mmCIF file of C-alpha atoms in Angstrom:
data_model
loop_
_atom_site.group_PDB
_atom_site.id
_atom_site.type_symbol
_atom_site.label_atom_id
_atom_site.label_comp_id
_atom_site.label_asym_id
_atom_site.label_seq_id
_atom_site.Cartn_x
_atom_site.Cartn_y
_atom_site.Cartn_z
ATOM 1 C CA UNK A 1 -46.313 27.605 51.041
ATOM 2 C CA UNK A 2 -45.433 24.255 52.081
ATOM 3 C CA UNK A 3 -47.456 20.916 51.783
ATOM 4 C CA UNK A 4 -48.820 19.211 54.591
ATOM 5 C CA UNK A 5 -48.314 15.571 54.700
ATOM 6 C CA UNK A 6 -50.939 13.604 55.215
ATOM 7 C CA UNK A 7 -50.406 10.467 56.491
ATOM 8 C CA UNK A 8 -47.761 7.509 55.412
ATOM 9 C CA UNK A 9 -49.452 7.104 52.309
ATOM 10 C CA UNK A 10 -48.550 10.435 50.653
ATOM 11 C CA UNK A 11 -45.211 9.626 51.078
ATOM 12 C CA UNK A 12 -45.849 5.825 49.662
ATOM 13 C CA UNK A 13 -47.926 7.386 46.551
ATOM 14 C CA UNK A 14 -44.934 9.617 45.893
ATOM 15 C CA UNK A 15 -42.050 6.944 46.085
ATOM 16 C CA UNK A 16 -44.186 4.871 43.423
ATOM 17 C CA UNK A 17 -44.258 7.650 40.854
ATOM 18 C CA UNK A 18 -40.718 8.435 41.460
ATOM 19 C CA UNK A 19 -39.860 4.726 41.172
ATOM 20 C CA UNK A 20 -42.260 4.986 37.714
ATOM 21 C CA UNK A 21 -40.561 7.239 36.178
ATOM 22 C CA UNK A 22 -37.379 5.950 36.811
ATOM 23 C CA UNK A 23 -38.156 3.095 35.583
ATOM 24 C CA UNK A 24 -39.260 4.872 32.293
ATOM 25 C CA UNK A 25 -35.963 6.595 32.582
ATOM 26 C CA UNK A 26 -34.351 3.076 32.474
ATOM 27 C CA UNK A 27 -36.016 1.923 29.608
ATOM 28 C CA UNK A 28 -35.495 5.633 27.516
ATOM 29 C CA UNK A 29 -31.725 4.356 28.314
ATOM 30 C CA UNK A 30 -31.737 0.711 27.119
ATOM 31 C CA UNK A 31 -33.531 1.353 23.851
ATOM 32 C CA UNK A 32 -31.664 4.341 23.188
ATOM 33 C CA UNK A 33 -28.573 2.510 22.859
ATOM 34 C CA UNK A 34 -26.965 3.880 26.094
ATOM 35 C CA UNK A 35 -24.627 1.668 27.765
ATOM 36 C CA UNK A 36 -25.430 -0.051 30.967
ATOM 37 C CA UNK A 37 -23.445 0.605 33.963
ATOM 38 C CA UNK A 38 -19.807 0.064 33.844
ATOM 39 C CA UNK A 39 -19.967 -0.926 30.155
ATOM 40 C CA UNK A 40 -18.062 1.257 27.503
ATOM 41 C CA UNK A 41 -19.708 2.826 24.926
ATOM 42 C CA UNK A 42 -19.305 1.491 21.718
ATOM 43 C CA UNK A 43 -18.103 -1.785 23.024
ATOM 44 C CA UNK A 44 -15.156 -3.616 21.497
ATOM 45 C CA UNK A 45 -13.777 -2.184 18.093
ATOM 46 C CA UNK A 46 -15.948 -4.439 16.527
ATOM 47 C CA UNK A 47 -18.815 -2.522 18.217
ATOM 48 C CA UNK A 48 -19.810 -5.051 20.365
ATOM 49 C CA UNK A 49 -20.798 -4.982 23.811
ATOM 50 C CA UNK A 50 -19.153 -7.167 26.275
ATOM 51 C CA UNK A 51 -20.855 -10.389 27.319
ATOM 52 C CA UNK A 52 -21.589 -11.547 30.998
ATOM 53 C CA UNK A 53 -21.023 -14.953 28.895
ATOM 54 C CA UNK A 54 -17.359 -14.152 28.454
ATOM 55 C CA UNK A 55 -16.836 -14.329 32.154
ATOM 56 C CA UNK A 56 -19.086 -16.399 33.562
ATOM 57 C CA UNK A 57 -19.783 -19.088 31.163
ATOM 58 C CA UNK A 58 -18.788 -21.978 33.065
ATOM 59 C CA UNK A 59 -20.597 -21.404 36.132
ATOM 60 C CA UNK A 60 -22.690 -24.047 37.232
ATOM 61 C CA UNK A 61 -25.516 -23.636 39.458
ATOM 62 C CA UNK A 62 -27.659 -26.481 40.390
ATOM 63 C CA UNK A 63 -31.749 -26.445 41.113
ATOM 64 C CA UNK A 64 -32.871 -28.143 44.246
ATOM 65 C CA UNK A 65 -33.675 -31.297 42.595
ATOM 66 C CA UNK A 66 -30.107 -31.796 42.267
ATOM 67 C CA UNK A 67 -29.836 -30.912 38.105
ATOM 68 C CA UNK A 68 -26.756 -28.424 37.162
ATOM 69 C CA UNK A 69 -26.906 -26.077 34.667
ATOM 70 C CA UNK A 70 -24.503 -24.058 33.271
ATOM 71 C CA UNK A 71 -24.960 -20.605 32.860
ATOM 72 C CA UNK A 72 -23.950 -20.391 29.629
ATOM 73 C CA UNK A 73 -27.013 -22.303 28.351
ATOM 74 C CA UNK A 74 -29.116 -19.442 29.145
ATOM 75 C CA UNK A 75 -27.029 -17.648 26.135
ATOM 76 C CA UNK A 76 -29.926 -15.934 23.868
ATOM 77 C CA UNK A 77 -32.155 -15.232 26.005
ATOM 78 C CA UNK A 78 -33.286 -13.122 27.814
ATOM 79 C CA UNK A 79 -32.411 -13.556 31.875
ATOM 80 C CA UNK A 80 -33.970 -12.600 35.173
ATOM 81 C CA UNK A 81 -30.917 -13.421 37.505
ATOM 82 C CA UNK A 82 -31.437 -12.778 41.253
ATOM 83 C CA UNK A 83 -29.509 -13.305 43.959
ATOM 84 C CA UNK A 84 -30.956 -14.091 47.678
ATOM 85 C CA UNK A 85 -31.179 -15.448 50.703
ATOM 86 C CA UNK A 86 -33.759 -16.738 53.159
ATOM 87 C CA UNK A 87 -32.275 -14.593 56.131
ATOM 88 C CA UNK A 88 -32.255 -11.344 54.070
ATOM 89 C CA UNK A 89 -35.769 -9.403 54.698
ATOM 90 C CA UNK A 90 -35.556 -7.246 51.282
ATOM 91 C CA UNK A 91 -35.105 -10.267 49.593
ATOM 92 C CA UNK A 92 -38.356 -11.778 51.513
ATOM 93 C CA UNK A 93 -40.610 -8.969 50.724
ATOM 94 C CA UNK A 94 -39.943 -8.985 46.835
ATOM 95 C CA UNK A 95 -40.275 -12.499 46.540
ATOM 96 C CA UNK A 96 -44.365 -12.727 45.881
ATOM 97 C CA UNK A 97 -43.549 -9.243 43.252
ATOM 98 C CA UNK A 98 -41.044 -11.533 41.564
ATOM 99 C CA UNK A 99 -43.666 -14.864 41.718
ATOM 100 C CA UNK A 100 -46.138 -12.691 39.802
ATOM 101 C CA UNK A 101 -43.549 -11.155 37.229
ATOM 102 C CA UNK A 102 -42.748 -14.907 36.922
ATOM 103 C CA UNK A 103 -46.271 -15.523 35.954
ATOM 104 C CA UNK A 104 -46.723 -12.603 34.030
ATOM 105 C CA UNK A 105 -44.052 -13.712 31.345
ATOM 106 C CA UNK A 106 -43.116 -16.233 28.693
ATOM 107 C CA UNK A 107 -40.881 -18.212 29.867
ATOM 108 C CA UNK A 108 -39.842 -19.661 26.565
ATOM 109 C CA UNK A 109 -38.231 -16.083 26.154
ATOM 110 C CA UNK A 110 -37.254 -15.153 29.435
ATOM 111 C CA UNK A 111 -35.392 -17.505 31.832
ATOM 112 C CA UNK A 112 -35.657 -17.013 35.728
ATOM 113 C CA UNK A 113 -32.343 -17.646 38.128
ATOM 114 C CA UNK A 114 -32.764 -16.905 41.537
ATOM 115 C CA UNK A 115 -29.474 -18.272 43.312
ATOM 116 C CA UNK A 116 -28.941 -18.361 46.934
ATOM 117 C CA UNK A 117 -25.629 -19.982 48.441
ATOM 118 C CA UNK A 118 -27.766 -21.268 51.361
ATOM 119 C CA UNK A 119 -28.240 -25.082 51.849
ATOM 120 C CA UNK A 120 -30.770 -27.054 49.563
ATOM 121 C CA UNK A 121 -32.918 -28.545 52.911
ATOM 122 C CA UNK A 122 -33.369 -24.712 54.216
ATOM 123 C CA UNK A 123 -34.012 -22.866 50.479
ATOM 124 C CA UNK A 124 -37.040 -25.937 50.111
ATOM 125 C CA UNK A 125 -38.467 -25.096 53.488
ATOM 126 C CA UNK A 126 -38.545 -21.378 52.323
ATOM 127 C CA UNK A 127 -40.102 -22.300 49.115
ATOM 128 C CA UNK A 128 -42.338 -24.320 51.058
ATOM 129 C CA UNK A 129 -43.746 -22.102 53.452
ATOM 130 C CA UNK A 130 -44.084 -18.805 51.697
ATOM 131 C CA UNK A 131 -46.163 -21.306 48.494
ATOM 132 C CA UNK A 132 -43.383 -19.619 46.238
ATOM 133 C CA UNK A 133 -43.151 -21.943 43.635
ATOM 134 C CA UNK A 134 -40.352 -19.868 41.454
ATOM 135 C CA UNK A 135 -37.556 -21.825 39.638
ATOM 136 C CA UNK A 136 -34.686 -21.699 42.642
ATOM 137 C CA UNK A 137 -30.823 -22.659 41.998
ATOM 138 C CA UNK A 138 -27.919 -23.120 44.352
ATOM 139 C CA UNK A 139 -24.825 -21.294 43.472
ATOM 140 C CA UNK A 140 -22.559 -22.590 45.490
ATOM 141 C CA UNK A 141 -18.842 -20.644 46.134
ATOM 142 C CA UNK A 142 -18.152 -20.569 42.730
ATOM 143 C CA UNK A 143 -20.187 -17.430 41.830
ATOM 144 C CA UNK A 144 -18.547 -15.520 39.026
ATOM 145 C CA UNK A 145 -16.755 -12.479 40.038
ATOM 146 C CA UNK A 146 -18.897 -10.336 37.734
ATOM 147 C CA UNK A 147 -22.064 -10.743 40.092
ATOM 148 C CA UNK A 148 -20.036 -11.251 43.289
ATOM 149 C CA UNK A 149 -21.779 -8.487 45.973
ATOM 150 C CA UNK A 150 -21.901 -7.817 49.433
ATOM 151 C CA UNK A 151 -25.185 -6.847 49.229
ATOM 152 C CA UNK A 152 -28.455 -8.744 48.694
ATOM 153 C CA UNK A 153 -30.866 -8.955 47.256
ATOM 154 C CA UNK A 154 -29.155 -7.881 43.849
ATOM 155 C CA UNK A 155 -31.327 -8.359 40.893
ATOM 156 C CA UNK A 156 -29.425 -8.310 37.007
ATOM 157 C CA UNK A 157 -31.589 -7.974 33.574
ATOM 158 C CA UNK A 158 -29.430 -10.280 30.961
ATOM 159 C CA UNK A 159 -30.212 -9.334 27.323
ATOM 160 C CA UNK A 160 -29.912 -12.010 24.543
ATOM 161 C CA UNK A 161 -26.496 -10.912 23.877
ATOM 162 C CA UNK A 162 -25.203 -10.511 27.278
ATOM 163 C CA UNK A 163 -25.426 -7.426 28.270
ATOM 164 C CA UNK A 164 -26.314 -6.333 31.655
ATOM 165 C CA UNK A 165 -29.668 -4.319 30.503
ATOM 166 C CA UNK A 166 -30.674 -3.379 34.230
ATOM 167 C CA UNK A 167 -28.749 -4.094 37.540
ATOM 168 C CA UNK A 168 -31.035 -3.255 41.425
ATOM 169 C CA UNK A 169 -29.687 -3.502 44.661
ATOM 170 C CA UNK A 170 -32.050 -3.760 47.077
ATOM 171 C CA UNK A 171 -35.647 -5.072 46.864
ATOM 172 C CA UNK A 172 -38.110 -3.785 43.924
ATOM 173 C CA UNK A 173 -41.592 -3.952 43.175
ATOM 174 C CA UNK A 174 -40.586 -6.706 40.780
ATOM 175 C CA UNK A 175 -44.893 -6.842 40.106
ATOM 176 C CA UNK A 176 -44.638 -3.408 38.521
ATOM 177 C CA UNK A 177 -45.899 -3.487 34.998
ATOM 178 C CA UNK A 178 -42.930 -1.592 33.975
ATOM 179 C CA UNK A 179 -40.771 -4.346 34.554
ATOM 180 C CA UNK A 180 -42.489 -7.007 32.608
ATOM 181 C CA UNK A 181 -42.628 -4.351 29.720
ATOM 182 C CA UNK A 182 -39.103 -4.315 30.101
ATOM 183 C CA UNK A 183 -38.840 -7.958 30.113
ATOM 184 C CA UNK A 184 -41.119 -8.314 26.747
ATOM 185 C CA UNK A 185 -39.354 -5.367 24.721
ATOM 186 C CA UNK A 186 -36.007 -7.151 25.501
ATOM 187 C CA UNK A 187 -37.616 -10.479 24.126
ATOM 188 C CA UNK A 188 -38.162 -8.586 20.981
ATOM 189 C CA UNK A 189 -34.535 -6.978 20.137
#
């Protein structure tokens, strides 16, 4: 017998719990050891996993105040590195999730990139108008060819060591619970 569907929302309440227990999925995978996407298992011989610092450690990216930073300064700890743009409408709709996962977590153990290549003036307006105030970086054409995409918004989960520990293209529901979980039990490895 099939179901009936009943409205829009039966088909909402159903993507949530699949998204749920994907995300469990996820996390099963990172604190089982498994390797994230396009990493080897094992790592190097010496067992180590490779670094997103290897490759990208002298990227700068600069905050709309004008200060650069260099990636590499972000080394042990734990990144939330997101990529966007003011034009893109995923990236629009998971900016107030990401604004309360932002608030939700220590930022003494988690540091927050979002990076759009768009100019300074029209990022602030953004900002400005939407009452997002989340720490926002300009990456300029120098982006790293590790996170280079055609695709936005892309969202990567940095571990202490370096390793990519979750990767999402497309917007999320970045206010989840499950993700600041993820954030905190990364904070503790």
């Amino acid at each position: 017998m099939l179901l009936k569907r009943r409205g829009p929302y039966r088909r909402f309440a159903a993507g949530r719990m699949a998204w749920r227990v994907l995300m469990l999925l996820v996390g099963l995978a990172v604190f089982s050891g498994v390797p994230a996407a396009g990493q080897e298992p094992g790592g190097d011989s010496k067992g180590k996993r490779p670094s997103v610092y290897d490759s990208a450690c002298n990227w700068k990216i600069r905050n709309l105040e004008g200060k650069e930073i260099l990636f590499s300064d972000c080394k042990g700890k734990v990144v939330f590195l997101n990529f966007w743009a003011t034009w893109c409408g995923p990236c629009v709709d998971e900016m107030p999730g990401i604004a309360k996962l932002y608030d939700s977590i220590n930022r003494d153990d988690v540091v927050f990139l979002l990076v759009s290549n768009e100019n300074g003036d029209t990022v602030r307006r953004f900002l400005d108008k939407h009452r997002l105030p989340l720490p926002v970086y300009l990456g300029g054409d120098n982006v790293p060819k590790l996170f280079k995409t055609q695709k936005l918004p892309v969202t990567y989960i940095i571990d202490r060591e370096g390793g990519v520990s979750f990767r999402c293209t497309g917007s999320a529901t970045w206010e989840d619970p499950a993700y600041a979980d993820l954030l905190r039990n990364l904070t503790k490895r």
